[in-house]
Tab-separated table of N, CA and C in Angstrom:
chain	number	residue	atom	x	y	z
E	1	MET	N	-4.891	-12.971	11.279
E	1	MET	CA	-4.120	-12.319	10.250
E	1	MET	C	-4.794	-11.007	9.861
E	2	ARG	N	-3.983	-9.969	9.856
E	2	ARG	CA	-4.487	-8.652	9.448
E	2	ARG	C	-3.794	-8.207	8.176
E	3	LEU	N	-4.494	-7.423	7.397
E	3	LEU	CA	-3.869	-6.754	6.275
E	3	LEU	C	-3.051	-5.593	6.831
E	4	ALA	N	-1.926	-5.298	6.190
E	4	ALA	CA	-1.077	-4.197	6.632
E	4	ALA	C	-0.854	-3.223	5.493
E	5	LEU	N	-0.744	-1.958	5.865
E	5	LEU	CA	-0.474	-0.859	4.950
E	5	LEU	C	0.776	-0.161	5.467
E	6	LEU	N	1.756	0.022	4.613
E	6	LEU	CA	3.003	0.679	4.993
E	6	LEU	C	3.110	2.018	4.283
E	7	ILE	N	3.314	3.082	5.065
E	7	ILE	CA	3.553	4.425	4.545
E	7	ILE	C	5.050	4.689	4.661
E	8	LEU	N	5.719	4.859	3.536
E	8	LEU	CA	7.150	5.161	3.511
E	8	LEU	C	7.316	6.598	3.043
E	9	GLU	N	7.618	7.482	3.983
E	9	GLU	CA	7.679	8.921	3.721
E	9	GLU	C	8.642	9.536	4.729
E	10	ASP	N	9.616	10.301	4.258
E	10	ASP	CA	10.606	10.879	5.162
E	10	ASP	C	10.146	12.165	5.837
E	11	GLU	N	9.170	12.838	5.289
E	11	GLU	CA	8.708	14.097	5.880
E	11	GLU	C	7.563	13.830	6.860
E	12	ARG	N	7.818	14.149	8.137
E	12	ARG	CA	6.834	13.879	9.185
E	12	ARG	C	5.463	14.497	8.898
E	13	PRO	N	5.371	15.766	8.477
E	13	PRO	CA	4.037	16.331	8.216
E	13	PRO	C	3.266	15.564	7.136
E	14	VAL	N	3.976	15.054	6.133
E	14	VAL	CA	3.312	14.301	5.075
E	14	VAL	C	2.846	12.942	5.616
E	15	ARG	N	3.709	12.279	6.418
E	15	ARG	CA	3.291	11.005	7.049
E	15	ARG	C	2.049	11.217	7.905
E	16	GLU	N	2.055	12.286	8.676
E	16	GLU	CA	0.915	12.577	9.543
E	16	GLU	C	-0.342	12.852	8.719
E	17	ALA	N	-0.200	13.563	7.606
E	17	ALA	CA	-1.353	13.849	6.737
E	17	ALA	C	-1.894	12.559	6.127
E	18	LEU	N	-1.005	11.687	5.686
E	18	LEU	CA	-1.460	10.397	5.143
E	18	LEU	C	-2.179	9.588	6.215
E	19	ARG	N	-1.592	9.519	7.407
E	19	ARG	CA	-2.221	8.761	8.495
E	19	ARG	C	-3.586	9.352	8.833
E	20	ARG	N	-3.669	10.675	8.885
E	20	ARG	CA	-4.947	11.342	9.178
E	20	ARG	C	-5.988	11.017	8.106
E	21	ASP	N	-5.577	11.131	6.844
E	21	ASP	CA	-6.524	10.913	5.749
E	21	ASP	C	-6.934	9.446	5.621
E	22	LEU	N	-6.139	8.549	6.192
E	22	LEU	CA	-6.443	7.112	6.124
E	22	LEU	C	-6.893	6.558	7.475
E	23	ALA	N	-7.251	7.438	8.408
E	23	ALA	CA	-7.608	7.015	9.767
E	23	ALA	C	-8.763	6.011	9.793
E	24	LEU	N	-9.695	6.101	8.868
E	24	LEU	CA	-10.837	5.188	8.911
E	24	LEU	C	-10.429	3.733	8.662
E	25	PHE	N	-9.248	3.514	8.095
E	25	PHE	CA	-8.758	2.151	7.865
E	25	PHE	C	-8.067	1.572	9.105
E	26	ALA	N	-7.594	2.438	9.990
E	26	ALA	CA	-6.722	2.019	11.093
E	26	ALA	C	-7.359	0.997	12.035
E	27	GLY	N	-8.646	1.012	12.200
E	27	GLY	CA	-9.281	0.041	13.082
E	27	GLY	C	-9.349	-1.355	12.499
E	28	HIS	N	-9.117	-1.472	11.199
E	28	HIS	CA	-9.276	-2.757	10.514
E	28	HIS	C	-8.010	-3.237	9.818
E	29	VAL	N	-7.087	-2.301	9.569
E	29	VAL	CA	-5.844	-2.610	8.865
E	29	VAL	C	-4.690	-2.146	9.739
E	30	ARG	N	-3.649	-2.928	9.762
E	30	ARG	CA	-2.437	-2.533	10.477
E	30	ARG	C	-1.747	-1.447	9.648
E	31	VAL	N	-1.688	-0.225	10.166
E	31	VAL	CA	-1.068	0.891	9.457
E	31	VAL	C	0.289	1.160	10.099
E	32	GLU	N	1.349	1.015	9.298
E	32	GLU	CA	2.719	1.209	9.774
E	32	GLU	C	3.354	2.359	9.010
E	33	GLU	N	4.347	2.975	9.635
E	33	GLU	CA	5.058	4.090	9.011
E	33	GLU	C	6.559	3.829	9.056
E	34	ALA	N	7.257	4.364	8.065
E	34	ALA	CA	8.717	4.346	8.037
E	34	ALA	C	9.181	5.620	7.362
E	35	GLU	N	10.319	6.136	7.829
E	35	GLU	CA	10.834	7.367	7.234
E	35	GLU	C	11.988	7.116	6.272
E	36	ASP	N	12.470	5.861	6.225
E	36	ASP	CA	13.525	5.513	5.275
E	36	ASP	C	13.431	4.026	4.953
E	37	VAL	N	14.185	3.606	3.946
E	37	VAL	CA	14.088	2.222	3.481
E	37	VAL	C	14.549	1.213	4.531
E	38	PRO	N	15.666	1.426	5.244
E	38	PRO	CA	16.038	0.434	6.266
E	38	PRO	C	14.932	0.207	7.311
E	39	THR	N	14.281	1.288	7.727
E	39	THR	CA	13.177	1.156	8.681
E	39	THR	C	12.009	0.426	8.041
E	40	ALA	N	11.719	0.716	6.786
E	40	ALA	CA	10.625	0.032	6.077
E	40	ALA	C	10.889	-1.470	6.003
E	41	LEU	N	12.127	-1.853	5.750
E	41	LEU	CA	12.462	-3.280	5.686
E	41	LEU	C	12.282	-3.948	7.045
E	42	GLU	N	12.620	-3.234	8.123
E	42	GLU	CA	12.389	-3.755	9.476
E	42	GLU	C	10.892	-3.937	9.728
E	43	VAL	N	10.105	-2.973	9.314
E	43	VAL	CA	8.653	-3.053	9.492
E	43	VAL	C	8.090	-4.251	8.723
E	44	ILE	N	8.575	-4.483	7.513
E	44	ILE	CA	8.112	-5.641	6.738
E	44	ILE	C	8.443	-6.934	7.469
E	45	GLU	N	9.626	-7.010	8.067
E	45	GLU	CA	10.001	-8.186	8.865
E	45	GLU	C	9.028	-8.382	10.027
E	46	GLU	N	8.678	-7.288	10.701
E	46	GLU	CA	7.744	-7.361	11.837
E	46	GLU	C	6.362	-7.816	11.378
E	47	ILE	N	5.905	-7.291	10.260
E	47	ILE	CA	4.594	-7.672	9.719
E	47	ILE	C	4.596	-9.165	9.406
E	48	ASP	N	5.646	-9.615	8.738
E	48	ASP	CA	5.773	-11.025	8.365
E	48	ASP	C	5.844	-11.917	9.607
E	49	ALA	N	6.639	-11.513	10.597
E	49	ALA	CA	6.798	-12.305	11.820
E	49	ALA	C	5.489	-12.423	12.598
E	50	ALA	N	4.646	-11.418	12.491
E	50	ALA	CA	3.357	-11.434	13.193
E	50	ALA	C	2.305	-12.257	12.454
E	51	GLY	N	2.639	-12.709	11.250
E	51	GLY	CA	1.675	-13.474	10.465
E	51	GLY	C	0.681	-12.609	9.716
E	52	ASP	N	0.958	-11.311	9.641
E	52	ASP	CA	0.093	-10.404	8.896
E	52	ASP	C	0.568	-10.339	7.447
E	53	ARG	N	-0.235	-9.731	6.587
E	53	ARG	CA	0.087	-9.661	5.159
E	53	ARG	C	0.232	-8.206	4.729
E	54	LEU	N	1.365	-7.882	4.142
E	54	LEU	CA	1.590	-6.532	3.627
E	54	LEU	C	0.793	-6.384	2.338
E	55	ALA	N	-0.339	-5.723	2.448
E	55	ALA	CA	-1.252	-5.587	1.313
E	55	ALA	C	-0.920	-4.388	0.437
E	56	LEU	N	-0.417	-3.317	1.042
E	56	LEU	CA	-0.237	-2.067	0.302
E	56	LEU	C	0.943	-1.287	0.854
E	57	VAL	N	1.786	-0.804	-0.059
E	57	VAL	CA	2.872	0.114	0.291
E	57	VAL	C	2.633	1.411	-0.457
E	58	MET	N	2.680	2.498	0.290
E	58	MET	CA	2.581	3.840	-0.292
E	58	MET	C	3.928	4.501	-0.030
E	59	ALA	N	4.722	4.680	-1.088
E	59	ALA	CA	6.091	5.166	-0.928
E	59	ALA	C	6.319	6.488	-1.641
E	60	ASP	N	7.005	7.377	-0.943
E	60	ASP	CA	7.493	8.608	-1.551
E	60	ASP	C	8.672	8.239	-2.448
E	61	HIS	N	8.968	9.072	-3.423
E	61	HIS	CA	10.118	8.796	-4.289
E	61	HIS	C	11.416	9.287	-3.657
E	62	ARG	N	11.441	10.545	-3.275
E	62	ARG	CA	12.665	11.153	-2.736
E	62	ARG	C	12.778	10.822	-1.252
E	63	LEU	N	13.760	9.968	-0.934
E	63	LEU	CA	14.014	9.551	0.440
E	63	LEU	C	15.512	9.649	0.703
E	64	PRO	N	15.916	9.736	1.972
E	64	PRO	CA	17.355	9.687	2.247
E	64	PRO	C	17.885	8.287	1.922
E	65	GLY	N	19.011	8.214	1.245
E	65	GLY	CA	19.572	6.906	0.888
E	65	GLY	C	18.859	6.331	-0.322
E	66	THR	N	18.327	5.149	-0.172
E	66	THR	CA	17.631	4.447	-1.254
E	66	THR	C	16.329	5.163	-1.605
E	67	SER	N	16.069	5.315	-2.885
E	67	SER	CA	14.841	6.001	-3.317
E	67	SER	C	13.625	5.099	-3.133
E	68	GLY	N	12.466	5.713	-3.124
E	68	GLY	CA	11.225	4.955	-3.037
E	68	GLY	C	11.025	4.051	-4.237
E	69	VAL	N	11.429	4.508	-5.418
E	69	VAL	CA	11.304	3.687	-6.624
E	69	VAL	C	12.174	2.441	-6.495
E	70	ASP	N	13.422	2.608	-6.040
E	70	ASP	CA	14.300	1.442	-5.869
E	70	ASP	C	13.752	0.483	-4.810
E	71	PHE	N	13.169	1.025	-3.754
E	71	PHE	CA	12.538	0.189	-2.736
E	71	PHE	C	11.395	-0.625	-3.340
E	72	LEU	N	10.542	0.026	-4.120
E	72	LEU	CA	9.416	-0.669	-4.743
E	72	LEU	C	9.897	-1.734	-5.729
E	73	ILE	N	10.974	-1.454	-6.448
E	73	ILE	CA	11.546	-2.452	-7.348
E	73	ILE	C	11.995	-3.674	-6.546
E	74	GLY	N	12.603	-3.450	-5.394
E	74	GLY	CA	13.016	-4.558	-4.527
E	74	GLY	C	11.834	-5.393	-4.059
E	75	LEU	N	10.726	-4.746	-3.765
E	75	LEU	CA	9.532	-5.485	-3.328
E	75	LEU	C	9.012	-6.399	-4.429
E	76	ALA	N	9.188	-5.978	-5.670
E	76	ALA	CA	8.679	-6.754	-6.805
E	76	ALA	C	9.423	-8.072	-6.975
E	77	THR	N	10.569	-8.230	-6.304
E	77	THR	CA	11.341	-9.472	-6.416
E	77	THR	C	11.415	-10.247	-5.099
E	78	ASP	N	10.732	-9.774	-4.072
E	78	ASP	CA	10.731	-10.427	-2.762
E	78	ASP	C	9.509	-11.349	-2.676
E	79	GLU	N	9.726	-12.618	-2.428
E	79	GLU	CA	8.629	-13.601	-2.373
E	79	GLU	C	7.494	-13.157	-1.449
E	80	ARG	N	7.833	-12.517	-0.324
E	80	ARG	CA	6.819	-12.115	0.655
E	80	ARG	C	5.930	-10.991	0.152
E	81	THR	N	6.416	-10.240	-0.829
E	81	THR	CA	5.701	-9.031	-1.238
E	81	THR	C	5.335	-9.023	-2.724
E	82	LEU	N	5.358	-10.172	-3.360
E	82	LEU	CA	5.038	-10.214	-4.792
E	82	LEU	C	3.630	-9.698	-5.082
E	83	ALA	N	2.681	-10.006	-4.194
E	83	ALA	CA	1.291	-9.577	-4.416
E	83	ALA	C	0.984	-8.209	-3.813
E	84	THR	N	1.925	-7.671	-3.039
E	84	THR	CA	1.704	-6.372	-2.399
E	84	THR	C	1.436	-5.306	-3.453
E	85	ARG	N	0.416	-4.516	-3.215
E	85	ARG	CA	0.071	-3.419	-4.114
E	85	ARG	C	1.050	-2.273	-3.851
E	86	LYS	N	1.520	-1.620	-4.902
E	86	LYS	CA	2.557	-0.606	-4.794
E	86	LYS	C	2.064	0.718	-5.354
E	87	VAL	N	2.180	1.754	-4.527
E	87	VAL	CA	1.723	3.092	-4.906
E	87	VAL	C	2.860	4.074	-4.663
E	88	LEU	N	3.169	4.870	-5.677
E	88	LEU	CA	4.157	5.931	-5.547
E	88	LEU	C	3.393	7.206	-5.232
E	89	VAL	N	3.706	7.825	-4.094
E	89	VAL	CA	3.048	9.063	-3.664
E	89	VAL	C	4.124	10.140	-3.659
E	90	THR	N	4.090	11.012	-4.657
E	90	THR	CA	5.184	11.971	-4.762
E	90	THR	C	4.785	13.182	-5.578
E	91	GLY	N	5.538	14.213	-5.393
E	91	GLY	CA	5.383	15.401	-6.212
E	91	GLY	C	6.664	15.680	-6.973
E	92	GLN	N	7.658	14.761	-6.852
E	92	GLN	CA	8.975	15.068	-7.396
E	92	GLN	C	9.548	14.026	-8.338
E	93	ALA	N	8.851	12.993	-8.663
E	93	ALA	CA	9.408	11.987	-9.575
E	93	ALA	C	9.399	12.512	-10.996
E	94	ASP	N	10.507	12.342	-11.674
E	94	ASP	CA	10.523	12.737	-13.080
E	94	ASP	C	9.987	11.591	-13.928
E	95	GLN	N	9.848	11.836	-15.212
E	95	GLN	CA	9.244	10.843	-16.095
E	95	GLN	C	10.042	9.544	-16.106
E	96	GLY	N	11.374	9.633	-16.112
E	96	GLY	CA	12.208	8.428	-16.116
E	96	GLY	C	12.003	7.584	-14.877
E	97	ASP	N	11.927	8.241	-13.713
E	97	ASP	CA	11.687	7.517	-12.460
E	97	ASP	C	10.318	6.849	-12.472
E	98	THR	N	9.335	7.562	-12.972
E	98	THR	CA	7.977	7.011	-13.023
E	98	THR	C	7.923	5.806	-13.959
E	99	ILE	N	8.582	5.900	-15.087
E	99	ILE	CA	8.610	4.770	-16.027
E	99	ILE	C	9.299	3.568	-15.387
E	100	ARG	N	10.417	3.787	-14.686
E	100	ARG	CA	11.099	2.685	-13.976
E	100	ARG	C	10.177	2.052	-12.951
E	101	ALA	N	9.434	2.882	-12.219
E	101	ALA	CA	8.525	2.353	-11.199
E	101	ALA	C	7.443	1.486	-11.842
E	102	ILE	N	6.920	1.933	-12.954
E	102	ILE	CA	5.869	1.170	-13.639
E	102	ILE	C	6.431	-0.139	-14.199
E	103	ASN	N	7.535	-0.045	-14.902
E	103	ASN	CA	8.074	-1.210	-15.593
E	103	ASN	C	8.803	-2.195	-14.685
E	104	GLU	N	9.593	-1.693	-13.736
E	104	GLU	CA	10.427	-2.571	-12.924
E	104	GLU	C	9.809	-2.931	-11.578
E	105	ALA	N	9.025	-2.032	-11.015
E	105	ALA	CA	8.405	-2.312	-9.711
E	105	ALA	C	6.979	-2.805	-9.867
E	106	ARG	N	6.476	-2.800	-11.097
E	106	ARG	CA	5.080	-3.165	-11.349
E	106	ARG	C	4.151	-2.271	-10.509
E	107	LEU	N	4.388	-0.986	-10.614
E	107	LEU	CA	3.625	0.020	-9.876
E	107	LEU	C	2.141	-0.111	-10.185
E	108	ASP	N	1.319	-0.054	-9.143
E	108	ASP	CA	-0.127	-0.167	-9.323
E	108	ASP	C	-0.810	1.189	-9.455
E	109	ARG	N	-0.290	2.183	-8.769
E	109	ARG	CA	-0.886	3.517	-8.830
E	109	ARG	C	0.183	4.573	-8.582
E	110	TYR	N	-0.118	5.769	-9.054
E	110	TYR	CA	0.712	6.949	-8.829
E	110	TYR	C	-0.210	7.997	-8.231
E	111	VAL	N	0.181	8.556	-7.093
E	111	VAL	CA	-0.609	9.605	-6.444
E	111	VAL	C	0.266	10.846	-6.362
E	112	ALA	N	-0.202	11.935	-6.953
E	112	ALA	CA	0.541	13.190	-6.930
E	112	ALA	C	0.235	13.950	-5.647
E	113	LYS	N	1.270	14.581	-5.099
E	113	LYS	CA	1.090	15.473	-3.966
E	113	LYS	C	0.779	16.857	-4.524
E	114	PRO	N	-0.120	17.595	-3.941
E	114	PRO	CA	-1.023	17.173	-2.865
E	114	PRO	C	-2.165	16.327	-3.420
E	115	TRP	N	-2.664	15.426	-2.616
E	115	TRP	CA	-3.735	14.524	-3.028
E	115	TRP	C	-5.064	15.010	-2.471
E	116	GLN	N	-6.123	14.466	-3.008
E	116	GLN	CA	-7.467	14.725	-2.481
E	116	GLN	C	-7.789	13.604	-1.499
E	117	PRO	N	-8.110	13.893	-0.241
E	117	PRO	CA	-8.327	12.839	0.757
E	117	PRO	C	-9.362	11.794	0.345
E	118	GLY	N	-10.475	12.206	-0.216
E	118	GLY	CA	-11.502	11.245	-0.622
E	118	GLY	C	-11.007	10.316	-1.718
E	119	ALA	N	-10.316	10.886	-2.702
E	119	ALA	CA	-9.769	10.071	-3.791
E	119	ALA	C	-8.690	9.126	-3.262
E	120	LEU	N	-7.904	9.586	-2.294
E	120	LEU	CA	-6.876	8.736	-1.681
E	120	LEU	C	-7.520	7.539	-0.982
E	121	ARG	N	-8.561	7.793	-0.202
E	121	ARG	CA	-9.259	6.694	0.499
E	121	ARG	C	-9.875	5.712	-0.494
E	122	ASP	N	-10.463	6.226	-1.567
E	122	ASP	CA	-11.042	5.342	-2.595
E	122	ASP	C	-9.966	4.474	-3.224
E	123	MET	N	-8.811	5.068	-3.506
E	123	MET	CA	-7.706	4.323	-4.102
E	123	MET	C	-7.217	3.235	-3.154
E	124	VAL	N	-7.086	3.560	-1.870
E	124	VAL	CA	-6.630	2.565	-0.894
E	124	VAL	C	-7.638	1.424	-0.798
E	125	ARG	N	-8.903	1.748	-0.736
E	125	ARG	CA	-9.947	0.715	-0.685
E	125	ARG	C	-9.859	-0.196	-1.911
E	126	ASP	N	-9.676	0.403	-3.082
E	126	ASP	CA	-9.553	-0.359	-4.323
E	126	ASP	C	-8.318	-1.260	-4.300
E	127	GLN	N	-7.203	-0.737	-3.838
E	127	GLN	CA	-5.965	-1.523	-3.806
E	127	GLN	C	-6.032	-2.655	-2.780
E	128	LEU	N	-6.643	-2.419	-1.634
E	128	LEU	CA	-6.819	-3.493	-0.652
E	128	LEU	C	-7.725	-4.584	-1.212
E	129	THR	N	-8.758	-4.164	-1.916
E	129	THR	CA	-9.666	-5.139	-2.535
E	129	THR	C	-8.925	-5.962	-3.580
E	130	GLU	N	-8.138	-5.292	-4.393
E	130	GLU	CA	-7.373	-6.000	-5.428
E	130	GLU	C	-6.396	-6.998	-4.793
E	131	PHE	N	-5.771	-6.624	-3.681
E	131	PHE	CA	-4.867	-7.543	-2.987
E	131	PHE	C	-5.615	-8.797	-2.540
E	132	VAL	N	-6.780	-8.615	-1.954
E	132	VAL	CA	-7.587	-9.752	-1.498
E	132	VAL	C	-7.987	-10.634	-2.678
E	133	VAL	N	-8.375	-10.026	-3.788
E	133	VAL	CA	-8.760	-10.784	-4.981
E	133	VAL	C	-7.579	-11.591	-5.511
E	134	VAL	N	-6.445	-10.927	-5.691
E	134	VAL	CA	-5.271	-11.567	-6.288
E	134	VAL	C	-4.728	-12.701	-5.412
E	135	THR	N	-4.756	-12.505	-4.105
E	135	THR	CA	-4.193	-13.510	-3.196
E	135	THR	C	-5.185	-14.614	-2.845
E	136	GLY	N	-6.453	-14.419	-3.183
E	136	GLY	CA	-7.457	-15.429	-2.867
E	136	GLY	C	-7.848	-15.471	-1.402
E	137	LEU	N	-7.559	-14.405	-0.676
E	137	LEU	CA	-7.951	-14.343	0.743
E	137	LEU	C	-9.468	-14.260	0.876
E	138	ASP	N	-9.972	-14.739	1.990
E	138	ASP	CA	-11.386	-14.599	2.301
E	138	ASP	C	-11.664	-13.115	2.542
E	139	PRO	N	-12.538	-12.509	1.768
E	139	PRO	CA	-12.772	-11.073	1.937
E	139	PRO	C	-13.597	-10.716	3.177
E	140	LEU	N	-14.347	-11.646	3.707
E	140	LEU	CA	-15.269	-11.304	4.793
E	140	LEU	C	-14.595	-10.679	6.022
E	141	PRO	N	-13.458	-11.188	6.499
E	141	PRO	CA	-12.850	-10.540	7.670
E	141	PRO	C	-12.373	-9.110	7.402
E	142	HIS	N	-12.248	-8.744	6.144
E	142	HIS	CA	-11.700	-7.438	5.773
E	142	HIS	C	-12.744	-6.539	5.116
E	143	LEU	N	-13.995	-6.953	5.156
E	143	LEU	CA	-15.059	-6.286	4.418
E	143	LEU	C	-15.161	-4.789	4.713
E	144	ALA	N	-14.870	-4.380	5.936
E	144	ALA	CA	-15.002	-2.969	6.320
E	144	ALA	C	-14.072	-2.045	5.539
E	145	VAL	N	-12.983	-2.578	4.983
E	145	VAL	CA	-12.023	-1.736	4.271
E	145	VAL	C	-11.955	-2.041	2.778
E	146	LEU	N	-12.823	-2.933	2.322
E	146	LEU	CA	-12.814	-3.324	0.915
E	146	LEU	C	-13.966	-2.669	0.163
E	147	ASP	N	-13.900	-2.750	-1.143
E	147	ASP	CA	-15.023	-2.383	-1.989
E	147	ASP	C	-16.064	-3.474	-1.750
E	148	ALA	N	-17.087	-3.156	-0.980
E	148	ALA	CA	-18.057	-4.158	-0.529
E	148	ALA	C	-18.719	-4.890	-1.688
E	149	GLU	N	-19.059	-4.178	-2.731
E	149	GLU	CA	-19.723	-4.809	-3.871
E	149	GLU	C	-18.825	-5.874	-4.505
E	150	ARG	N	-17.569	-5.517	-4.762
E	150	ARG	CA	-16.624	-6.490	-5.344
E	150	ARG	C	-16.376	-7.660	-4.396
E	151	ALA	N	-16.209	-7.358	-3.108
E	151	ALA	CA	-15.935	-8.414	-2.125
E	151	ALA	C	-17.105	-9.393	-2.026
E	152	LEU	N	-18.323	-8.874	-2.024
E	152	LEU	CA	-19.491	-9.757	-1.921
E	152	LEU	C	-19.674	-10.581	-3.198
E	153	CYS	N	-19.286	-10.024	-4.342
E	153	CYS	CA	-19.315	-10.813	-5.590
E	153	CYS	C	-18.361	-12.004	-5.481
E	154	ILE	N	-17.204	-11.785	-4.896
E	154	ILE	CA	-16.234	-12.876	-4.710
E	154	ILE	C	-16.836	-13.958	-3.815
E	155	VAL	N	-17.453	-13.525	-2.742
E	155	VAL	CA	-18.059	-14.477	-1.801
E	155	VAL	C	-19.165	-15.269	-2.502
E	156	ARG	N	-20.001	-14.581	-3.266
E	156	ARG	CA	-21.083	-15.277	-3.995
E	156	ARG	C	-20.520	-16.274	-5.002
E	157	GLU	N	-19.484	-15.876	-5.724
E	157	GLU	CA	-18.873	-16.756	-6.724
E	157	GLU	C	-18.295	-18.009	-6.070
E	158	ARG	N	-17.772	-17.871	-4.878
E	158	ARG	CA	-17.211	-19.016	-4.164
E	158	ARG	C	-18.315	-19.883	-3.561
E	159	GLY	N	-19.534	-19.338	-3.476
E	159	GLY	CA	-20.641	-20.089	-2.908
E	159	GLY	C	-20.757	-19.999	-1.406
E	160	ASP	N	-20.121	-18.974	-0.816
E	160	ASP	CA	-20.191	-18.800	0.643
E	160	ASP	C	-21.442	-18.084	1.098
E	161	MET	N	-22.256	-17.610	0.149
E	161	MET	CA	-23.484	-16.885	0.537
E	161	MET	C	-24.686	-17.582	-0.057
């Protein structure tokens, strides 16, 4: 079982920038991309069918068809994705959209475009760690992409060390 990260972004250059800035996770986390909500839903089906866990979704707000906020709200009611960490990555959400994302989608983070690559990687590491904590997964197989200090505290508390 692998942790999975889904990037939902309709603009190819932005998807490529996110993938580039998150490349250090790719060897340890399944990194998937989608340019619209129907494709994202297909990717979630594939992740689920493979026995992997969707740990983190990073969604743009402005997308063709269904918005990123509406997609994230849908994830908040899907049994498979209740624990999935949700991040809105956008430069165009207005205050009302952001409030809906926080209240209805249980948004975990908001990242403004343009982002700082180091801060983005730190946020992803934190969110993956939080997913492991909340779901009770064994952190050791995922240690390379987690906050090592927090993960090792979990292991010590469980008595595995």
